[in-house]
Every structure is written in C-alpha cells, then in structure tokens.
C-alpha cells in the first residue's frame, strides 16, 4: 500500500485515537521546509579534532572491537585486553605522550579519539583510559624526565600494564583524607608503602585484579615525622609471570553492574619498600637525607595542582557520555520513525511513533540537550588542549579548566543515564533486547556518574568557585561601594519579589500567548533568565553564608551544610548556562541558512526546556509572569512539532555508521517488518479475501434491519 499523502503541517485532528497524527510530515522535504546540511552539521559535532575522531571510528568498525552481549566476565576481560594490544598495533595508543616515547604530543586529539571508543565497547574504552589516561598520565604529568625514560614507552606499548590506585574503601571523592602511607626510611633510602587498616585498601582499580604489573599509588608522604600530604608513587605489584610481589595483596571485585570487561580489584600493601626515586616528584620531592621540598609552598594548592594535572578523566567522560547519549537517540528516533502503533480508525496506516506528541516530548528535548553538550564539550576540549599543550598553561587557565570540567561532567553523565533510559522505554520491548544495545549501554555508563568524583561533589567544587568569584567583586572595595551594592540588591529583590517585572510582562502579554512567547522567550530572554537565575542563586547563598566568618569552625561548617543543596543547585544552573551559551555560539557561526534555522529551533528547545524544568523558581522569584510561564510548555510543544520533520536529519548528523550502531531496530529491521505487514494487509484487501471486523458486521446488520 502506498504511503498516505501527508499535509505540510502536523495534524491537529482531535479524533485520531491515542492522540496520533497520521498526517505529520516525516521529513523536512515532506514539510517543504529548510533542511540542515547533514554533512556540515556532522563536521560541527565532530568538532576541532574531527580527524582524530574519524580515525577512531574507522578503526572500531572492525568487529574485533565490538562488545559481545552476554559474554561471560572472564572471556570479556581477556577480549578487552586483546583489544588494547590491537590499539598498540594500530598505533592508536598513547597519542598524548611525547614523541620521543612513541606518542604524538596531541592532547586534544588523544581525548577526542578515546571518547569514540564508547561506540564499540565501554569496557574497552575505560580500560584504555586506565592504562594510558590514568596510570600513564600519572607518570607523565606527576613524574619527571627520569620517570618518563624508565616507564612511558613500556606503558604505551602495554609492555607495562598498570593500575591507578587513588580511591580507597573509606575515601572516594575525599582524596586528601586517604589512609595509605608512604613513610621515608632515611637509612635505606626507601619509601615504605603501607595500608594501615582495612578502609585504606585501594578499591575499584582497573587492571588490579589480573593484568596490572605496577600501580601509581596515592599515599600520605611522611618524612622526618611530618605528613606532607598526598603524593603519587610508582609501585610494582606483580612480576613478569603475573605473580603478586611480596607484601602486595590483590582482591577481585568480581561481577559489577556494568563494565565487566575490566578486571577491577583492590590492592593493599604491607610495608612494601620502593626506591626513593619512585616518588613521582614533579610537585614535591624528598632528598636522600629526608628533607622535603616543593616549588608550591601551600599544601592545599600543591594538592589541587597535582589533582588538576589529572583532569583529563573528567574531560573525557563528558565527551564519552555525550556520544553514548547520541547513540541512544539515534537508535530511538530512527526506530520511532519506522515503528507504527494504533491506526486512526479511518482505515489509514497505523501511526508512526514519532508522530505522537508525547513521543516527540520524550525524545526531542533530550536530543537538544545532547547537541548543547557537543558544543560545550568542544569548548572544554579546546581549553584542555590549550593548558596541556603549553599554549595557555597559566594558573588561572588551569583553574578555569578544572571548574569547567567539574561543571560539565556531572550534567553530561546524568543526562546520558536519563536519555538512555528514556530511549529504552520509548522503544518498548525491543529496547529491552540486548541486541539493540540500550540496556547494556545504560549498565556500562551508570558508573560514569561517580567516576572521577561523585557528580554532586564536583558541583560543590564549582559552587565554591562561584562563591569565590562573587567575593572577589568586593575585594578592596570601600564602604560606599558595598553600600551601593546592598541597595541595588534590595531594589532588585523588591523589583522581582513584588512582581513589578511580572506586571510589566502581563501588560505586554495581554491577549496573546503567541505574542507573549515571541516577545519574551527569544534567545536574549532565554539567556537573561538562565544567567539571572545563576546570579541570584549565588548572591542569595553568599548572603546567607556571610555570618560564617564570625562563627566557630564547627558552627561555620554547620551553616555551610544548611546551604549545601542550594550551592550544588546553583552550580548545576551554571553548567546549564555554559551549555546554552556554547550552543548559541555554535549556531551563530553557521553560514547555511537552513541549518542555522533548524539549529536555532533546537537551541530554543534546549533553552525553553531548561526554563520549563525550573519554572517554579522563575515564578517564585518573579522572573516570569504567570501568563508567560504558562506559555513556556506550549511553546516547547510547538518547537517539538516544528522539529519533528528534522528529527532524522538531526540524528543522522551524528555521523554514525552501521558498524557503530549495531542495533537491528535502527538498521532496517523494524522497517522491513513494517513493510511486510503493510504489504500483507494490502494484498488481502486487493484480493477481496480480507475478513471483515465484528464492528463492520454489526453496522451492516443494523443497516439491513432498518
């Protein structure tokens, strides 16, 4: 049966069962609208290091790199180890390392190519990250030339597989409080690495259970009876035959909720001795006589500088989570454009899932979120490369990088889980089948929300930076300037709280919701609402915490704890603002008219979805009138309907090939089933052998009795 002739506008017919819209345009061509330049958008989303991403995608088209659904854990672990050896053979390992050790000194390209591995098998990606991004980078970033000479080349070739031993059973995100000690023995010229109690056991370490031969161990450096805080040490743990070295104990974590291709385990040390030279001493050193020295006199600054040198984990998780969400959206939206459910009751074809308004609402705002993340991540990656290439390596730029990574990684990893789950449900039972990848993808990316720091703790770091920046505005200001600020704040509170702004909106909006939207929810107003929310939240928290300076330490801590949730929410709002701004900058740089128009709608959908999510806050704080607030949801619906014909183009622009998708429902399997069913019923009708329905029989009988 031929496709139903479709109108150029989405249907508003109220009698379509289940809210379906069988006349909705399925493509921009059918809608006679501007279309995006798919190849051009793909190039934008691939970003600054597009070539590195494409090289990685080409490599993982080989089935040898693909995850095997349901593979037993032991076999999966060995398969992933073999895949890492294949990386080495393909010269795809250690791209960020110096050229003299076999690398390419390409920091941005290294992370870009690494992030794409999530398309093949997240276990493979994370194990690669452990080997070359954590273990190897600790040596590269925290060690000096002698350490590089000893170990980097072997790390790159996997001749020296290793673990990154930071997290402990008793301390995860609070690295400064770890219990492992490294006590210097002056007479022997050695450090003694020791696990003093069970909670100090190193935990969740990739390569610890089976494959690692050494570990970069974070421990409290003690010399001359003084604890100089956390430093990193190179500690051998197994011999060349895989046997544990004396004093080192390994335990296998066993089956996890996901990422079971990685041999995660625990490490404990019983007075294990290592040479003094195994201290990775870029930021702090111990002389043979036990004297400690550092170019960074502040213990706190030294600690954060060392951790900041390892920020690439957070950066790469932001990118990998975004790619994972994009894969889920490609599967779900492609399926929704082919799967049919419920007919219109008029003998037409069943309705395609994406024609339903609720289905659009489920998927398209999340698609807009993922686009925003692609743009924001490329900015983050450029900042990272600028710092680690040395082009923009300043203390301020390092602090900006750390804050940006801590703001974006929580949002993208949380969004990946939310998106994958919604996509799974949107695909019904088919989404629950392992072959369609969504369930495994959710399991494997679940831990991304606590990798490299719990998301809430990272946002707290961002919140503290926001408070610090707020306080810096008043440094060295005189009393008159502070008084003017206080008056301005009071005036602002009256202005918002008393509804003066909302009254003005109501007058402007009178009689026209559509006009309300056009007047008050354009790009400038979206930015004003998003930025204004951050500013007011930070101001309110800073004001509430002002008495802390006059309180005891315990009382000040209690006061901070009262406002911790508000601070984290302010940091989250700041991250959302950064993503919106990155999206807006990306749209502004587009030359093609059709692409710019469609991505402007998508940017607006992202911004208005954020405003809708926080609508109560905007109403309570007088930022929106009731009438304009009511229009936000309706405009989100309008944007979803407007973007519906472009949905396939927008996910096609991710640039995934069949070898990257590997989900039958998104690779023609569902379309083939639907075409077969439609052809079957069409043939029945054409031959006159189709049975009539009971309802039709009753109608005929009723007509005959009149």
Tab-separated table of C-alpha atoms in Angstrom, residues 367-623:
chain	number	residue	atom	x	y	z
A	367	UNK	CA	18.201	15.499	21.567
A	368	UNK	CA	18.532	19.271	22.012
A	369	UNK	CA	20.369	18.678	25.296
A	370	UNK	CA	22.843	16.365	23.581
A	371	UNK	CA	23.529	18.898	20.833
A	372	UNK	CA	24.239	21.501	23.520
A	373	UNK	CA	26.668	19.077	25.143
A	374	UNK	CA	28.565	18.516	21.889
A	375	UNK	CA	29.139	22.250	21.508
A	376	UNK	CA	30.079	22.723	25.169
A	377	UNK	CA	32.402	19.721	25.131
A	378	UNK	CA	34.378	21.024	22.170
A	379	UNK	CA	34.982	24.248	24.098
A	380	UNK	CA	36.093	22.208	27.115
A	381	UNK	CA	38.408	20.107	24.958
A	382	UNK	CA	39.980	23.214	23.424
A	383	UNK	CA	40.583	24.608	26.912
A	384	UNK	CA	42.143	21.308	27.979
A	385	UNK	CA	44.421	21.177	24.956
A	386	UNK	CA	45.464	24.797	25.473
A	387	UNK	CA	46.604	24.033	29.014
A	388	UNK	CA	48.315	20.701	28.416
A	389	UNK	CA	49.951	21.678	25.138
A	390	UNK	CA	51.503	24.626	26.947
A	391	UNK	CA	49.876	27.188	24.653
A	392	UNK	CA	47.768	28.603	27.511
A	393	UNK	CA	49.237	26.982	30.607
A	394	UNK	CA	48.688	29.538	33.363
A	395	UNK	CA	47.378	29.048	36.920
A	396	UNK	CA	44.190	30.922	36.041
A	397	UNK	CA	43.596	28.851	32.921
A	398	UNK	CA	44.192	25.618	34.840
A	399	UNK	CA	41.667	26.719	37.441
A	400	UNK	CA	39.189	27.579	34.692
A	401	UNK	CA	39.716	24.157	33.121
A	402	UNK	CA	39.154	22.359	36.419
A	403	UNK	CA	35.972	24.339	37.073
A	404	UNK	CA	34.637	23.850	33.552
A	405	UNK	CA	35.260	20.095	33.665
A	406	UNK	CA	33.659	19.835	37.112
A	407	UNK	CA	30.602	21.744	35.852
A	408	UNK	CA	30.038	19.817	32.621
A	409	UNK	CA	30.908	16.222	33.528
A	410	UNK	CA	28.044	15.846	36.041
A	411	UNK	CA	25.444	17.209	33.619
A	412	UNK	CA	26.512	15.031	30.691
A	413	UNK	CA	26.831	11.810	32.677
A	414	UNK	CA	23.481	12.307	34.401
A	415	UNK	CA	21.904	13.181	31.069
A	416	UNK	CA	23.351	10.066	29.449
A	417	UNK	CA	21.627	7.844	32.004
A	418	UNK	CA	18.344	9.744	31.746
A	419	UNK	CA	18.456	9.739	27.945
A	420	UNK	CA	19.406	6.085	27.536
A	421	UNK	CA	16.637	5.008	29.908
A	422	UNK	CA	14.024	7.168	28.169
A	423	UNK	CA	15.165	5.872	24.786
A	424	UNK	CA	14.952	2.309	26.099
A	425	UNK	CA	11.364	2.844	27.242
A	426	UNK	CA	10.475	4.666	24.020
A	427	UNK	CA	11.486	1.535	22.106
A	428	UNK	CA	9.223	-0.680	24.207
A	429	UNK	CA	10.162	-4.338	24.497
A	430	UNK	CA	12.549	-4.015	21.568
A	431	UNK	CA	14.588	-1.574	23.637
A	432	UNK	CA	14.954	-4.197	26.345
A	433	UNK	CA	16.549	-6.712	23.980
A	434	UNK	CA	20.313	-6.848	24.451
A	435	UNK	CA	20.892	-6.886	20.695
A	436	UNK	CA	19.552	-3.327	20.495
A	437	UNK	CA	22.256	-2.140	22.914
A	438	UNK	CA	20.309	0.274	25.110
A	439	UNK	CA	20.265	-1.910	28.234
A	440	UNK	CA	23.987	-2.692	28.129
A	441	UNK	CA	24.760	0.939	27.353
A	442	UNK	CA	22.877	2.057	30.461
A	443	UNK	CA	24.596	-0.544	32.634
A	444	UNK	CA	28.049	0.398	31.397
A	445	UNK	CA	27.608	4.172	31.637
A	446	UNK	CA	25.938	4.035	35.059
A	447	UNK	CA	29.247	4.350	36.897
A	448	UNK	CA	30.255	7.404	34.838
A	449	UNK	CA	28.187	9.444	37.324
A	450	UNK	CA	30.661	8.564	40.083
A	451	UNK	CA	33.856	8.097	38.044
A	452	UNK	CA	36.449	10.813	38.644
A	453	UNK	CA	34.474	12.189	41.560
A	454	UNK	CA	30.817	11.928	42.572
A	455	UNK	CA	28.806	14.375	40.499
A	456	UNK	CA	27.407	16.227	43.498
A	457	UNK	CA	30.878	16.686	44.971
A	458	UNK	CA	32.152	18.043	41.656
A	459	UNK	CA	29.283	20.522	41.538
A	460	UNK	CA	30.097	21.578	45.081
A	461	UNK	CA	33.600	22.455	43.875
A	462	UNK	CA	32.018	24.553	41.124
A	463	UNK	CA	29.740	26.219	43.654
A	464	UNK	CA	32.682	27.173	45.847
A	465	UNK	CA	34.396	28.711	42.820
A	466	UNK	CA	31.241	30.718	42.084
A	467	UNK	CA	31.220	31.987	45.669
A	468	UNK	CA	34.917	32.832	45.425
A	469	UNK	CA	34.360	34.798	42.228
A	470	UNK	CA	31.405	36.557	43.851
A	471	UNK	CA	33.531	37.580	46.838
A	472	UNK	CA	36.317	38.786	44.544
A	473	UNK	CA	33.999	41.504	43.246
A	474	UNK	CA	34.219	43.228	46.628
A	475	UNK	CA	37.901	42.839	47.317
A	476	UNK	CA	39.460	46.213	48.153
A	477	UNK	CA	36.110	47.978	47.670
A	478	UNK	CA	35.303	50.817	50.041
A	479	UNK	CA	32.263	51.056	52.281
A	480	UNK	CA	30.400	53.328	49.863
A	481	UNK	CA	30.709	50.798	47.025
A	482	UNK	CA	29.487	47.978	49.258
A	483	UNK	CA	26.561	50.138	50.373
A	484	UNK	CA	25.598	50.812	46.766
A	485	UNK	CA	25.653	47.084	46.053
A	486	UNK	CA	23.469	46.396	49.094
A	487	UNK	CA	20.951	48.996	47.957
A	488	UNK	CA	20.966	47.534	44.464
A	489	UNK	CA	20.321	44.071	45.829
A	490	UNK	CA	17.447	45.324	47.931
A	491	UNK	CA	15.983	47.152	44.979
A	492	UNK	CA	16.332	44.031	42.905
A	493	UNK	CA	14.548	41.925	45.483
A	494	UNK	CA	11.686	44.400	45.649
A	495	UNK	CA	11.603	44.574	41.871
A	496	UNK	CA	11.308	40.813	41.476
A	497	UNK	CA	9.554	39.844	44.679
A	498	UNK	CA	6.816	42.464	44.461
A	499	UNK	CA	6.012	41.458	40.939
A	500	UNK	CA	6.912	44.707	39.188
A	501	UNK	CA	8.663	42.834	36.420
A	502	UNK	CA	5.898	40.271	36.115
A	503	UNK	CA	3.314	43.044	35.972
A	504	UNK	CA	5.156	44.538	33.010
A	505	UNK	CA	5.192	41.146	31.320
A	506	UNK	CA	1.466	40.691	31.875
A	507	UNK	CA	0.713	44.044	30.249
A	508	UNK	CA	2.909	43.182	27.270
A	509	UNK	CA	1.378	39.716	27.014
A	510	UNK	CA	-2.247	40.784	27.281
A	511	UNK	CA	-4.485	38.867	24.925
A	512	UNK	CA	-1.876	36.860	23.010
A	513	UNK	CA	0.049	33.845	24.252
A	514	UNK	CA	1.814	33.558	20.896
A	515	UNK	CA	2.886	37.191	21.158
A	516	UNK	CA	3.956	36.517	24.734
A	517	UNK	CA	6.340	33.870	23.521
A	518	UNK	CA	7.712	35.957	20.683
A	519	UNK	CA	8.207	38.966	22.956
A	520	UNK	CA	9.591	37.238	25.979
A	521	UNK	CA	11.228	33.916	25.145
A	522	UNK	CA	13.641	34.681	22.349
A	523	UNK	CA	17.358	33.990	22.641
A	524	UNK	CA	18.115	37.182	24.568
A	525	UNK	CA	15.396	36.479	27.109
A	526	UNK	CA	16.412	32.834	27.435
A	527	UNK	CA	19.942	33.927	28.284
A	528	UNK	CA	18.684	36.569	30.690
A	529	UNK	CA	16.553	34.023	32.548
A	530	UNK	CA	19.282	31.369	32.699
A	531	UNK	CA	22.050	33.800	33.676
A	532	UNK	CA	19.825	35.718	36.083
A	533	UNK	CA	18.970	32.512	37.887
A	534	UNK	CA	22.642	31.709	38.474
A	535	UNK	CA	23.418	35.243	39.633
A	536	UNK	CA	20.560	35.406	42.091
A	537	UNK	CA	21.185	31.928	43.493
A	538	UNK	CA	24.868	32.676	44.108
A	539	UNK	CA	24.045	36.055	45.652
A	540	UNK	CA	21.460	34.537	47.965
A	541	UNK	CA	23.839	31.788	49.112
A	542	UNK	CA	26.718	34.221	49.631
A	543	UNK	CA	24.461	36.448	51.707
A	544	UNK	CA	23.293	33.512	53.807
A	545	UNK	CA	26.895	32.380	54.409
A	546	UNK	CA	28.235	35.837	55.284
A	547	UNK	CA	27.931	35.265	59.074
A	548	UNK	CA	30.269	32.243	58.802
A	549	UNK	CA	33.366	34.445	59.144
A	550	UNK	CA	32.316	35.341	62.691
A	551	UNK	CA	31.387	31.818	63.779
A	552	UNK	CA	33.453	28.988	65.211
A	553	UNK	CA	34.754	26.412	62.763
A	554	UNK	CA	32.077	23.916	63.767
A	555	UNK	CA	29.295	26.487	63.555
A	556	UNK	CA	30.538	27.711	60.166
A	557	UNK	CA	30.580	24.123	58.870
A	558	UNK	CA	27.034	23.617	60.089
A	559	UNK	CA	25.899	26.813	58.371
A	560	UNK	CA	27.517	25.711	55.116
A	561	UNK	CA	25.859	22.317	55.405
A	562	UNK	CA	22.454	24.006	55.687
A	563	UNK	CA	23.007	25.579	52.279
A	564	UNK	CA	24.910	22.752	50.563
A	565	UNK	CA	21.970	21.649	48.423
A	566	UNK	CA	21.354	25.222	47.275
A	567	UNK	CA	25.030	25.613	46.357
A	568	UNK	CA	25.023	22.420	44.288
A	569	UNK	CA	21.838	23.511	42.523
A	570	UNK	CA	23.424	26.883	41.714
A	571	UNK	CA	26.449	25.086	40.249
A	572	UNK	CA	24.159	22.912	38.162
A	573	UNK	CA	22.390	26.030	36.881
A	574	UNK	CA	25.807	27.446	35.998
A	575	UNK	CA	26.659	24.319	33.984
A	576	UNK	CA	23.349	24.551	32.125
A	577	UNK	CA	24.085	28.182	31.306
A	578	UNK	CA	27.510	27.226	29.934
A	579	UNK	CA	25.930	24.608	27.699
A	580	UNK	CA	23.295	27.035	26.402
A	581	UNK	CA	25.937	29.669	25.665
A	582	UNK	CA	28.097	27.145	23.800
A	583	UNK	CA	25.078	26.085	21.731
A	584	UNK	CA	24.244	29.720	20.946
A	585	UNK	CA	27.837	30.411	19.859
A	586	UNK	CA	27.747	27.342	17.636
A	587	UNK	CA	24.520	28.456	15.979
A	588	UNK	CA	25.884	31.962	15.430
A	589	UNK	CA	28.820	30.527	13.462
A	590	UNK	CA	26.629	28.651	10.939
A	591	UNK	CA	26.603	30.032	7.389
A	592	UNK	CA	23.982	27.784	5.782
A	593	UNK	CA	20.533	29.385	6.189
A	594	UNK	CA	18.544	26.162	6.529
A	595	UNK	CA	20.962	24.687	9.040
A	596	UNK	CA	21.013	27.861	11.088
A	597	UNK	CA	17.208	27.992	11.186
A	598	UNK	CA	16.757	24.396	12.319
A	599	UNK	CA	19.528	24.554	14.897
A	600	UNK	CA	18.104	27.827	16.196
A	601	UNK	CA	14.827	25.989	16.843
A	602	UNK	CA	16.799	23.204	18.524
A	603	UNK	CA	18.726	25.718	20.653
A	604	UNK	CA	15.431	27.341	21.653
A	605	UNK	CA	14.030	23.931	22.564
A	606	UNK	CA	17.016	23.358	24.845
A	607	UNK	CA	16.749	26.773	26.481
A	608	UNK	CA	12.996	26.643	26.994
A	609	UNK	CA	13.177	23.081	28.310
A	610	UNK	CA	15.610	24.330	30.969
A	611	UNK	CA	13.287	27.203	31.822
A	612	UNK	CA	10.336	24.815	31.984
A	613	UNK	CA	12.284	22.483	34.287
A	614	UNK	CA	12.898	25.346	36.716
A	615	UNK	CA	9.588	27.112	36.154
A	616	UNK	CA	8.680	27.156	39.842
A	617	UNK	CA	11.877	29.042	40.649
A	618	UNK	CA	11.217	31.645	37.946
A	619	UNK	CA	7.673	32.162	39.216
A	620	UNK	CA	8.606	32.320	42.896
A	621	UNK	CA	11.349	34.817	42.177
A	622	UNK	CA	9.211	36.971	39.927
A	623	UNK	CA	11.253	36.333	36.794
